[in-house]
Short mmCIF file of C-alpha atoms and ligand atoms in Angstrom, two decimals:
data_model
loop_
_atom_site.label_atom_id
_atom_site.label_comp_id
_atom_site.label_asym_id
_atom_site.label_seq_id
_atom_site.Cartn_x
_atom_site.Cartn_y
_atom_site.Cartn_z
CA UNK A 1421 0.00 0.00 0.00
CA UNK A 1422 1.78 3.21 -0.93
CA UNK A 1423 1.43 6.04 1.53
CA UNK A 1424 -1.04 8.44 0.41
CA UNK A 1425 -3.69 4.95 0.55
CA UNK A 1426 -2.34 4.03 3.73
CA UNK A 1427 -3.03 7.43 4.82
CA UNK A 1428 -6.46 7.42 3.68
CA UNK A 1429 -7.34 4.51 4.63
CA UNK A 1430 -6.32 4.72 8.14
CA UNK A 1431 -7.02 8.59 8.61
CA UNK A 1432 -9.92 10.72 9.45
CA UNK A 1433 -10.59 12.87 6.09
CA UNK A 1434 -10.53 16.07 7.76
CA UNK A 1435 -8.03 17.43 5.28
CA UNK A 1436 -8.05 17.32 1.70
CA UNK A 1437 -3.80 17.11 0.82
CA UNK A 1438 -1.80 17.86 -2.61
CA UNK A 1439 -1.27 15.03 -3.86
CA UNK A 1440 2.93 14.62 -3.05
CA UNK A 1441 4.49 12.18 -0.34
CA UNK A 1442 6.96 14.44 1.65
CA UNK A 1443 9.69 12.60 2.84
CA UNK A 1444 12.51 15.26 3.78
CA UNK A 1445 13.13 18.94 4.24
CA UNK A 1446 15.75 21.40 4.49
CA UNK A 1447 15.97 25.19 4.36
CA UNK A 1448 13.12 25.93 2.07
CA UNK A 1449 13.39 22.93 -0.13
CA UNK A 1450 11.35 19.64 0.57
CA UNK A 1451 11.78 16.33 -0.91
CA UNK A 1452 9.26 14.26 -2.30
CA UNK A 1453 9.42 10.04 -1.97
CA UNK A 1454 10.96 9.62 -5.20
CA UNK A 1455 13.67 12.42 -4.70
CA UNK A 1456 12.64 15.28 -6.34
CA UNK A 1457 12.62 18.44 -4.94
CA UNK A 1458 10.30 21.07 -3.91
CA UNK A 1459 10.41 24.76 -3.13
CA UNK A 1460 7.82 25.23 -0.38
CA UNK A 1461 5.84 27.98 -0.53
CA UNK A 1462 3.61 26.90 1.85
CA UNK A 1463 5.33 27.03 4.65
CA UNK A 1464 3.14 24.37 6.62
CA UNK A 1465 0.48 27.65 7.28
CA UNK A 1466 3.29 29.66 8.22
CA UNK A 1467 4.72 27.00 11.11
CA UNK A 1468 7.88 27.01 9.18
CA UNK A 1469 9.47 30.35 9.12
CA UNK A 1470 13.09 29.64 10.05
CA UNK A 1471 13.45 27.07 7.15
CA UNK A 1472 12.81 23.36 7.56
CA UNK A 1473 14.76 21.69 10.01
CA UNK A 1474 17.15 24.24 11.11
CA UNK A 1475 20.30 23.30 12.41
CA UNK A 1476 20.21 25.10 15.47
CA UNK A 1477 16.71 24.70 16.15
CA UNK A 1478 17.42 20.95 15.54
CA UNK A 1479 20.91 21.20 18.11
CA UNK A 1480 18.50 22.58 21.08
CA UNK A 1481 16.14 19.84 20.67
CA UNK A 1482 18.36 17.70 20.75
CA UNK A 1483 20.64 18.63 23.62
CA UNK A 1484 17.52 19.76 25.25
CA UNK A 1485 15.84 16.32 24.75
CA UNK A 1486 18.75 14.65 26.08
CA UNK A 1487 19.08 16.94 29.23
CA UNK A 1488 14.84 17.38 30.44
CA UNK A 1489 11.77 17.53 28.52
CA UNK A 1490 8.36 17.52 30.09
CA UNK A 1491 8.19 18.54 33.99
CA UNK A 1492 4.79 20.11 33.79
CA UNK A 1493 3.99 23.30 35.14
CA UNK A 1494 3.53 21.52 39.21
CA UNK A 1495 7.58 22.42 39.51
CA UNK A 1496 9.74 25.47 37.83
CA UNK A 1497 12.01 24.89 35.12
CA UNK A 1498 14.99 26.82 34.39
CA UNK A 1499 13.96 27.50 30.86
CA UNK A 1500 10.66 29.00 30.95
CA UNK A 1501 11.04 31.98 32.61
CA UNK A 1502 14.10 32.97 29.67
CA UNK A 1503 11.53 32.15 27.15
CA UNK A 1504 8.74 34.15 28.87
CA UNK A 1505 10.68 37.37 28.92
CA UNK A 1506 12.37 37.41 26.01
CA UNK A 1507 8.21 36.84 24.46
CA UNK A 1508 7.37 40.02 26.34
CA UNK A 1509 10.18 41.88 25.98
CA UNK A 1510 9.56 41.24 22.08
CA UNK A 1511 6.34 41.92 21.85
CA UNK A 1512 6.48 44.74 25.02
CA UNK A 1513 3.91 43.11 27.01
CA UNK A 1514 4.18 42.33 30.80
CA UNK A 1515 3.56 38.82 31.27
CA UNK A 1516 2.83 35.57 28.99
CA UNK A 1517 1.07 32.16 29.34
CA UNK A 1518 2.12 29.38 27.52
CA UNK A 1519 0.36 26.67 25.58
CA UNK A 1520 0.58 24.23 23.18
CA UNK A 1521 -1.43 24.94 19.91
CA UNK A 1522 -2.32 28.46 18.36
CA UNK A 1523 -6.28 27.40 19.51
CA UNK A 1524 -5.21 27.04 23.36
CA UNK A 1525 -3.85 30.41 23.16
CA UNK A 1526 -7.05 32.04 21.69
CA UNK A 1527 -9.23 29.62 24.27
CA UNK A 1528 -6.60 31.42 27.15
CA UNK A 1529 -7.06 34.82 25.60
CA UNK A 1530 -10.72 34.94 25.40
CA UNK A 1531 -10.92 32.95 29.41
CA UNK A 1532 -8.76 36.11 30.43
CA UNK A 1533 -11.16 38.80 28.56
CA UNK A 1534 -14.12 36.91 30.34
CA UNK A 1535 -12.24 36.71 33.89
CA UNK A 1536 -11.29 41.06 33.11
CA UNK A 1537 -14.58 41.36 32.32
CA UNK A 1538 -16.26 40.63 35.92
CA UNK A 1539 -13.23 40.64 37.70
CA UNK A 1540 -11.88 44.77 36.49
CA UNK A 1541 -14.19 46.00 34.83
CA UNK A 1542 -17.32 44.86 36.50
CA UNK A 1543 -19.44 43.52 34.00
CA UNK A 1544 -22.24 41.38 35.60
CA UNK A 1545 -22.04 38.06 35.83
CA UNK A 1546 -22.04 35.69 32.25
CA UNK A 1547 -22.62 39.00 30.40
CA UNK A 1548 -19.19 39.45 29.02
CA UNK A 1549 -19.39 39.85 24.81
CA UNK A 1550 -16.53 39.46 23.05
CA UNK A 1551 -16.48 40.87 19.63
CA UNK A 1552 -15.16 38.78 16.60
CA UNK A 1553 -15.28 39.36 13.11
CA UNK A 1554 -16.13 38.29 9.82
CA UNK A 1555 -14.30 35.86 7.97
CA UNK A 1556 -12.17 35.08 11.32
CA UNK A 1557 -9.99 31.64 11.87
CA UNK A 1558 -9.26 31.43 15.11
CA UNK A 1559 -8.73 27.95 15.29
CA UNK A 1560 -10.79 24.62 15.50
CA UNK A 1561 -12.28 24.15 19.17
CA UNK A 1562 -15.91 24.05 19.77
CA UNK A 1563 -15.66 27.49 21.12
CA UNK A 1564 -13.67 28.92 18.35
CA UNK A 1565 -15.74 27.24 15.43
CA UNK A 1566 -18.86 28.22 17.59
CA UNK A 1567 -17.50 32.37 17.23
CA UNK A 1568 -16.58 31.45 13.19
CA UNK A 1569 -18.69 32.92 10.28
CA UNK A 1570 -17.91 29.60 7.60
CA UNK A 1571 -20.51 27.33 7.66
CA UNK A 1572 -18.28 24.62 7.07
CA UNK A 1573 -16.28 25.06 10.12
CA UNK A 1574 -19.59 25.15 12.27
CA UNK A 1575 -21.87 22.61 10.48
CA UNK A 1576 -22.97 19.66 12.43
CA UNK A 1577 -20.22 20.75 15.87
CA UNK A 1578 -23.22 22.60 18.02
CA UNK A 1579 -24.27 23.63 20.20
CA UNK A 1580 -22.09 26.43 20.71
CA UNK A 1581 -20.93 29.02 23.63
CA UNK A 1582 -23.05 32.30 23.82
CA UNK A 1583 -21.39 35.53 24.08
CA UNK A 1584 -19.89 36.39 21.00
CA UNK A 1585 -21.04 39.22 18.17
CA UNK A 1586 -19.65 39.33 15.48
CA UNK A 1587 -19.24 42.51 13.03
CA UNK A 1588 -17.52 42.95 9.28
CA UNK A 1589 -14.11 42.44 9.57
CA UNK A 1590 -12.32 45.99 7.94
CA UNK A 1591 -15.09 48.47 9.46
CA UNK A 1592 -14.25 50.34 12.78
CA UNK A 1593 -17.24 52.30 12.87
CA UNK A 1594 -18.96 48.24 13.24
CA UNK A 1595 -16.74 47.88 15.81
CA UNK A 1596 -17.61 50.92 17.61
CA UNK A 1597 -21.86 50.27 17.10
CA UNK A 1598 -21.18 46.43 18.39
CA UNK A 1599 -19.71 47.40 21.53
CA UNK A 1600 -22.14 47.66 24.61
CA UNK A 1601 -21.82 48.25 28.50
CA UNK A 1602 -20.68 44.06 28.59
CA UNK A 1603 -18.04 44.00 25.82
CA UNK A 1604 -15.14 42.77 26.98
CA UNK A 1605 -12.77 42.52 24.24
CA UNK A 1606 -12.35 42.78 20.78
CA UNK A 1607 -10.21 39.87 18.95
CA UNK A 1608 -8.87 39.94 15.45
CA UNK A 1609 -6.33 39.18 13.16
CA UNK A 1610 -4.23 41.95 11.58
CA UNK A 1611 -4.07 40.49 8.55
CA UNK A 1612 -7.41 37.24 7.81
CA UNK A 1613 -4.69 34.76 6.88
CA UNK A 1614 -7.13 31.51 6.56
CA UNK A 1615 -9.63 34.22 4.76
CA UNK A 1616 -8.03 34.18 1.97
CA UNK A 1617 -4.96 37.09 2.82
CA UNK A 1618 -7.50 39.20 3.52
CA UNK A 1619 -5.79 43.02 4.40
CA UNK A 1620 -7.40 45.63 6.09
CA UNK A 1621 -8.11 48.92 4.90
CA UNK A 1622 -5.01 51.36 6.11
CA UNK A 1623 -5.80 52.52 9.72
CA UNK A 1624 -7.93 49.70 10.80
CA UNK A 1625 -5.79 48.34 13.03
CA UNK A 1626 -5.30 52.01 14.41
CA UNK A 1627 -9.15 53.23 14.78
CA UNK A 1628 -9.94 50.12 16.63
CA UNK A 1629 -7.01 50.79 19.23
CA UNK A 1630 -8.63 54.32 19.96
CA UNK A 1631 -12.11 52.81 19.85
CA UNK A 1632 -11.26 50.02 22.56
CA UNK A 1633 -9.39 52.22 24.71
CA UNK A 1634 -12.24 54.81 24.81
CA UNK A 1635 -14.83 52.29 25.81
CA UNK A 1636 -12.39 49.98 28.53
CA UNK A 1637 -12.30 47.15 26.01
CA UNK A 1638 -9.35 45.01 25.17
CA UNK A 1639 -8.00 44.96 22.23
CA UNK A 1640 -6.76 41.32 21.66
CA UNK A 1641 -4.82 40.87 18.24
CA UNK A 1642 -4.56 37.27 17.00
CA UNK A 1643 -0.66 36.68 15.36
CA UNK A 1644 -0.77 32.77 15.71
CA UNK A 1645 -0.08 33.66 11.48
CA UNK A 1646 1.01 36.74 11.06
CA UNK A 1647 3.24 37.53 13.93
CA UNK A 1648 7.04 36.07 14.44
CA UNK A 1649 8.06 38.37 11.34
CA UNK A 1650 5.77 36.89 8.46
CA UNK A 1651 4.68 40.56 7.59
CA UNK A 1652 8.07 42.42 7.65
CA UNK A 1653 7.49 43.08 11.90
CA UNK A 1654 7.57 40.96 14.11
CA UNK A 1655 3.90 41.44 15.21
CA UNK A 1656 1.89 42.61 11.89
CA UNK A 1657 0.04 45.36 14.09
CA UNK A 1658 2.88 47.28 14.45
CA UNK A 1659 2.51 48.45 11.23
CA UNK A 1660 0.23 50.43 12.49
CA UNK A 1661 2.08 51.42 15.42
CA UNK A 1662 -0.48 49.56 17.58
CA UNK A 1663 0.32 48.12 20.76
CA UNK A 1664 -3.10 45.47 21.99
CA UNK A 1665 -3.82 44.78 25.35
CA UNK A 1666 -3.49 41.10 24.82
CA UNK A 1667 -1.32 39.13 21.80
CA UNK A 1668 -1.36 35.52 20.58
CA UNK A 1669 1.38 33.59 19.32
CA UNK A 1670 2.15 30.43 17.67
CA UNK A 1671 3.24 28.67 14.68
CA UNK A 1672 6.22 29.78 14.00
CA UNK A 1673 7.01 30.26 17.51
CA UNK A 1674 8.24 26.72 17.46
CA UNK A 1675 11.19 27.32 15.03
CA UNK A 1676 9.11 25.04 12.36
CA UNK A 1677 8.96 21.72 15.20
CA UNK A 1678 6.75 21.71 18.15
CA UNK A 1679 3.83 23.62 19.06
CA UNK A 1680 4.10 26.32 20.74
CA UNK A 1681 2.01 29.29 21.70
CA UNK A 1682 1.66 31.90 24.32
CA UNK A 1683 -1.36 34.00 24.88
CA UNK A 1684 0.73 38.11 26.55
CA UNK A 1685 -1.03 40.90 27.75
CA UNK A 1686 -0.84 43.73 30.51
CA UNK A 1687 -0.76 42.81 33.85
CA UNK A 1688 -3.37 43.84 34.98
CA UNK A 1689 -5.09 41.30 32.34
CA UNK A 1690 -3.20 38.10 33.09
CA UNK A 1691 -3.18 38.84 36.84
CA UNK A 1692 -6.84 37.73 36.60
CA UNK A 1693 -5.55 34.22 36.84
CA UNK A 1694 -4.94 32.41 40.26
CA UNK A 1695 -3.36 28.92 41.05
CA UNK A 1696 -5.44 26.34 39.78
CA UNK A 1697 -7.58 28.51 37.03
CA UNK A 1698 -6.26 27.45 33.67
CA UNK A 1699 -3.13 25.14 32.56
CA UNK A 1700 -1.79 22.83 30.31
CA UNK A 1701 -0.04 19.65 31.02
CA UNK A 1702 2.35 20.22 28.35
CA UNK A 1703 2.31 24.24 27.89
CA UNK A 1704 5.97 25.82 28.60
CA UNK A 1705 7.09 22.36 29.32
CA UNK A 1706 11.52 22.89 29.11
CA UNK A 1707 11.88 21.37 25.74
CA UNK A 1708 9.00 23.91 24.38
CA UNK A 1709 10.69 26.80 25.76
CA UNK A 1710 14.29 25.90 24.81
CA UNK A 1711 12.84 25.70 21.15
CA UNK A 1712 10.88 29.17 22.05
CA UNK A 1713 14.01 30.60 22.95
CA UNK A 1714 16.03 29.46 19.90
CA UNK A 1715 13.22 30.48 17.65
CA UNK A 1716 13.26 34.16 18.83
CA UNK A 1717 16.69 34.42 19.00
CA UNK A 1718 17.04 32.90 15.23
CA UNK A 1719 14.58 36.08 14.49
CA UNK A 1720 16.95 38.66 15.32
CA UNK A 1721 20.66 37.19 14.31
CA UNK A 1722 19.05 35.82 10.95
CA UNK A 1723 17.40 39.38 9.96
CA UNK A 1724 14.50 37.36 9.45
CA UNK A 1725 12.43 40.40 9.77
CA UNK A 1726 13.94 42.71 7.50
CA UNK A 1727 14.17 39.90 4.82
CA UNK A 1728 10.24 38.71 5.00
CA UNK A 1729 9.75 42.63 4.86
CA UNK A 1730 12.48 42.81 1.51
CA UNK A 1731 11.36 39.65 -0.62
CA UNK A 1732 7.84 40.07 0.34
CA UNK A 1733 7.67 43.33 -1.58
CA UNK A 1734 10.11 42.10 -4.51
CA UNK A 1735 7.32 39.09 -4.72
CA UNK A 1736 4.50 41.11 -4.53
CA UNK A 1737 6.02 43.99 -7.14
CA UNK A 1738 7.10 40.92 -9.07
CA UNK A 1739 3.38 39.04 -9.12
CA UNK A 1740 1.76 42.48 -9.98
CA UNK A 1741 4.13 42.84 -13.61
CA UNK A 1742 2.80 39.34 -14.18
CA UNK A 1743 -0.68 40.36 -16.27
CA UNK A 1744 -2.89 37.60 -16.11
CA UNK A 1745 -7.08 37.60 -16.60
CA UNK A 1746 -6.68 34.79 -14.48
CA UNK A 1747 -5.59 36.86 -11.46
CA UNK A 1748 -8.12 39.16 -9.59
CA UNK A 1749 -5.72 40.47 -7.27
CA UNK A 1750 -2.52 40.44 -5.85
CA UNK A 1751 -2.38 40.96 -2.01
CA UNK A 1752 -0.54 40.66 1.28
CA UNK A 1753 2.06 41.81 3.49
CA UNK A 1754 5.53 41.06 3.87
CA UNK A 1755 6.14 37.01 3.09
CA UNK A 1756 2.34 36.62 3.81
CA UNK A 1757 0.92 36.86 0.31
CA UNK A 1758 -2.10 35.60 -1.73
CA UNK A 1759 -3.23 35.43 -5.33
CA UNK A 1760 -6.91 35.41 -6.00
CA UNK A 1761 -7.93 33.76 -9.20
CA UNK A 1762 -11.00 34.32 -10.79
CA UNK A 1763 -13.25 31.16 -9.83
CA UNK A 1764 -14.89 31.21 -13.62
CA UNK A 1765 -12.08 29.64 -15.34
CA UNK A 1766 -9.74 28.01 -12.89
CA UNK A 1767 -9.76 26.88 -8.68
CA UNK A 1768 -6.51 27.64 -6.69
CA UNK A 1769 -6.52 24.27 -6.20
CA UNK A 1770 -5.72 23.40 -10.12
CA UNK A 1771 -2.76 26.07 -9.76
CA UNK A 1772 -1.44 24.66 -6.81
CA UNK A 1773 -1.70 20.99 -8.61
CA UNK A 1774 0.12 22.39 -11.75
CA UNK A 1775 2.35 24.06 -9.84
CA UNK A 1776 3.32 20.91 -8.06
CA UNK A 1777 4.46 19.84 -11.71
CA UNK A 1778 6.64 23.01 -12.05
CA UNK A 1779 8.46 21.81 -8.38
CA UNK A 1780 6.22 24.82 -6.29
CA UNK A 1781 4.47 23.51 -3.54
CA UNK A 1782 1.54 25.12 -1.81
CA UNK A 1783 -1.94 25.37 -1.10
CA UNK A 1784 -4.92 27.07 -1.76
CA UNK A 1785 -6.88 29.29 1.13
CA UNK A 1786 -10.59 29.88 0.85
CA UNK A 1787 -10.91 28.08 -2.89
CA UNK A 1788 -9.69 31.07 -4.47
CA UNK A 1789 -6.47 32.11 -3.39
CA UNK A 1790 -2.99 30.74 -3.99
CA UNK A 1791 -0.77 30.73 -0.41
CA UNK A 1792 2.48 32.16 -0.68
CA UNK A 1793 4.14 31.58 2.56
CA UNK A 1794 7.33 30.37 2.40
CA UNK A 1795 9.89 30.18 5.20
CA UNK A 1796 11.52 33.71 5.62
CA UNK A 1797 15.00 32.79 4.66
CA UNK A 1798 13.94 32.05 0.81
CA UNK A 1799 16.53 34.20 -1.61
CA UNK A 1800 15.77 36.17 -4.26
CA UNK A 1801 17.02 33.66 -6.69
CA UNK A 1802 14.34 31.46 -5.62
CA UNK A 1803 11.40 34.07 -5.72
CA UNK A 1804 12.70 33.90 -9.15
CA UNK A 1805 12.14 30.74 -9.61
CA UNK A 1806 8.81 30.76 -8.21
CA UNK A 1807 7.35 33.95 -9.97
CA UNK A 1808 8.72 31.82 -13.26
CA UNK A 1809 6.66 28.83 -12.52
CA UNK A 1810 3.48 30.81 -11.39
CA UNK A 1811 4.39 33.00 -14.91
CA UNK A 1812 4.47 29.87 -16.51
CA UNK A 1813 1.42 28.00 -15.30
CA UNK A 1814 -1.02 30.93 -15.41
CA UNK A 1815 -0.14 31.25 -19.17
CA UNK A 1816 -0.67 27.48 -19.26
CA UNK A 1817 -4.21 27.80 -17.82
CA UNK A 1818 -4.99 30.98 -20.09
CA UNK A 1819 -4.43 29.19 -23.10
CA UNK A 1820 -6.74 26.53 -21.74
CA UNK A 1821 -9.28 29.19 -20.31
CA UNK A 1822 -9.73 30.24 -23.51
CA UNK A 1823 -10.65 26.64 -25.32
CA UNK A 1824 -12.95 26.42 -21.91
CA UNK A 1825 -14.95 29.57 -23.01
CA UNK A 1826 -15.32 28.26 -26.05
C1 PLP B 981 -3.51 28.62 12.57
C2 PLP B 981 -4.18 29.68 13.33
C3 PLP B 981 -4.74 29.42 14.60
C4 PLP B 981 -4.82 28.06 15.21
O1 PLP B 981 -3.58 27.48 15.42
P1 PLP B 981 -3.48 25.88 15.69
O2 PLP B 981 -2.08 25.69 16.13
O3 PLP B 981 -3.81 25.23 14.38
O4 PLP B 981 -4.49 25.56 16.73
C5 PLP B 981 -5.28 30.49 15.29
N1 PLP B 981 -5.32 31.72 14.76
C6 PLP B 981 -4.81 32.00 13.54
C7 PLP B 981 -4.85 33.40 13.03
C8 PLP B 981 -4.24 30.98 12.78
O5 PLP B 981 -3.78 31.26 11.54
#
């Protein structure tokens, strides 16, 4: 049985995967079963940023692994507390709490909202609203999916939790009508990465701030995908020179290996939790935070920052030249970039198939939109090669487009 059967047969069919049998990766290449090689543009959702099994985030797993790797959270550790400051001193927030997947951290971000809610800012009791919008992925719990707008990700899961609203996502004057007396927080991403690379109008990010802090509600930004550098920052609200009351990280955050995620805020936020509130068996576990660690540090002495922020714009300046009827749009930030084809003549999905032929591997978001996230280390010369195979294949499918019309 060859894998992608044995996969199928034995798996739940919760995902839908390109057809290729991964067998090895390095940097930003990926090998497929019968050797040949990939340039990943997918960037498993933007997990791997550092490049695929880096060396040194490889070394401190290793001598990590070898040294202690789960204690639990029932004794200290003399890696988390590194790990938790260098998190808040990165993202200037006062304290963090860690977790495991990008979902724990928005279920531990919207518990701390509720417990601010009654505990600060005296909102009777199970009253608290949080405000979501649009178009959101937050992640796949019943809670989440229960606060999501796609059908699909709620069909058949409820009954869900009350006490979310939720508003279009790009409008602050929404925001500002949606929030009442109870409203705890306000949650978003900076940039709708599962949406399709969906970017908010200039300012958004910026009009909300001022709206939450005028009516006492947090303002919780969601960078499980956009933060750790994707957009050219390291959190992709800073481009608007905002700074949230609460911040959620992930993905990337575990140098491309484990999960990892932290939910930071103010202190006067996180200080809501007492012993014995919230946890995680495995969250900020040594072997988590040594990777944490060597994940932000690989940030800062790579320039991994600056060079998502460079070669994001060369790919986006280079995507725009190529004219295509095929392509609706061209959009994104930094290495955090999407290409919406029109749905008459062609899915993303048959562009990301044909590009698997041309040795470009990635998937499509929403149906309609190409994913370009590769890890942030990719050079120019192979953005080159990339923008040469989407060149090549869109030209492909516009010859065909044409014979379809007919
Ligand atoms: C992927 C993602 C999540 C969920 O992360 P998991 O690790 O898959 O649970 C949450 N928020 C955003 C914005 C994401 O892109």
């Amino acid at each position: 049985m060859g894998a992608i059967e044995r996969e199928n047969q034995f798996g739940a069919h919760n995902y839908e995967p390109i057809p290729v049998v991964l067998t090895r990766g390095e940097g930003v290449y990926v090998w497929d079963e019968a050797g040949n090689r990939y340039i990943d543009m997918m960037g498993a959702y933007s997990a791997v940023s550092h490049g695929h099994c880096h060396p040194e985030i490889v070394k401190t797993i290793a001598e990590q692994a070898k040294t202690l790797g789960v204690v639990s959270r029932a004794f200290y550790s003399d890696k988390l507390g590194i790990f938790l400051q260098k998190a808040c001193e990165i993202t200037h927030q006062d304290k963090a709490l860690p977790m495991n997947s990008g979902a724990e951290g928005v279920e531990t971000a919207l518990k701390a909202a509720r417990k601010w809610a009654y505990t600060v800012k005296k909102v009777p009791e199970n009253k608290a609203e949080i405000i979501v919008c649009e178009g959101n992925f937050h992640g796949r719990t019943i809670t989440i999916v229960g606060m999501s707008s796609e059908p699909q990700y709620r069909s058949g899961f409820g009954p869900f939790a009350a006490g979310f609203k939720l508003i279009p996502y790009g409008d602050a004057a929404a925001l500002e009508k949606a929030i009442t007396p109870n409203t705890a927080a306000f949650l978003v991403e900076p940039i709708q990465g599962e949406a399709g690379i969906v970017v908010p109008p200039a300012g958004y990010l910026k009009k909300c701030e001022e709206i939450c802090r005028k009516n006492n509600v947090l303002l919780i930004c969601d960078e499980v995908q956009t933060g750790m550098g994707r957009t050219g920052k390291f959190l992709a609200c800073e481009h608007d020179n905002v700074k949230p009351d609460g911040v959620i990280l992930g993905k990337a955050l575990g140098g491309g290996m484990l999960p990892v995620s932290l939910f930071l805020s103010r202190k006067d936020v996180m200080d809501v939790f007492t012993p014995g509130d919230h946890g995680s068996t495995f969250g900020g576990n040594p072997l988590s935070a040594a990777v944490g660690i060597t994940s932000l540090n690989l940030l800062q002495k790579e320039k991994l920052i600056e060079r998502a922020a460079e070669s994001g714009e060369y790919l986006m300046q280079s995507l725009k030249k190529i004219k295509s009827p095929l392509v609706l749009e061209v959009r994104g930030k930094g290495l955090l970039v999407g290409l919406s084809i029109n749905p008459r003549y062609y899915s993303a999905r048959e562009i990301c198939l044909m590009l698997l032929k041309e040795g470009v591997l990635t998937k499509d978001a929403h149906q309609t939109v190409v994913r370009l996230a590769p890890p942030l280390i990719i050079t120019k010369e192979q953005l080159d090669q990339v923008i040469a195979a989407i060149a090549k294949v869109l030209q492909k499918c516009e010859s065909q487009a044409s014979v379809k019309q007919e």
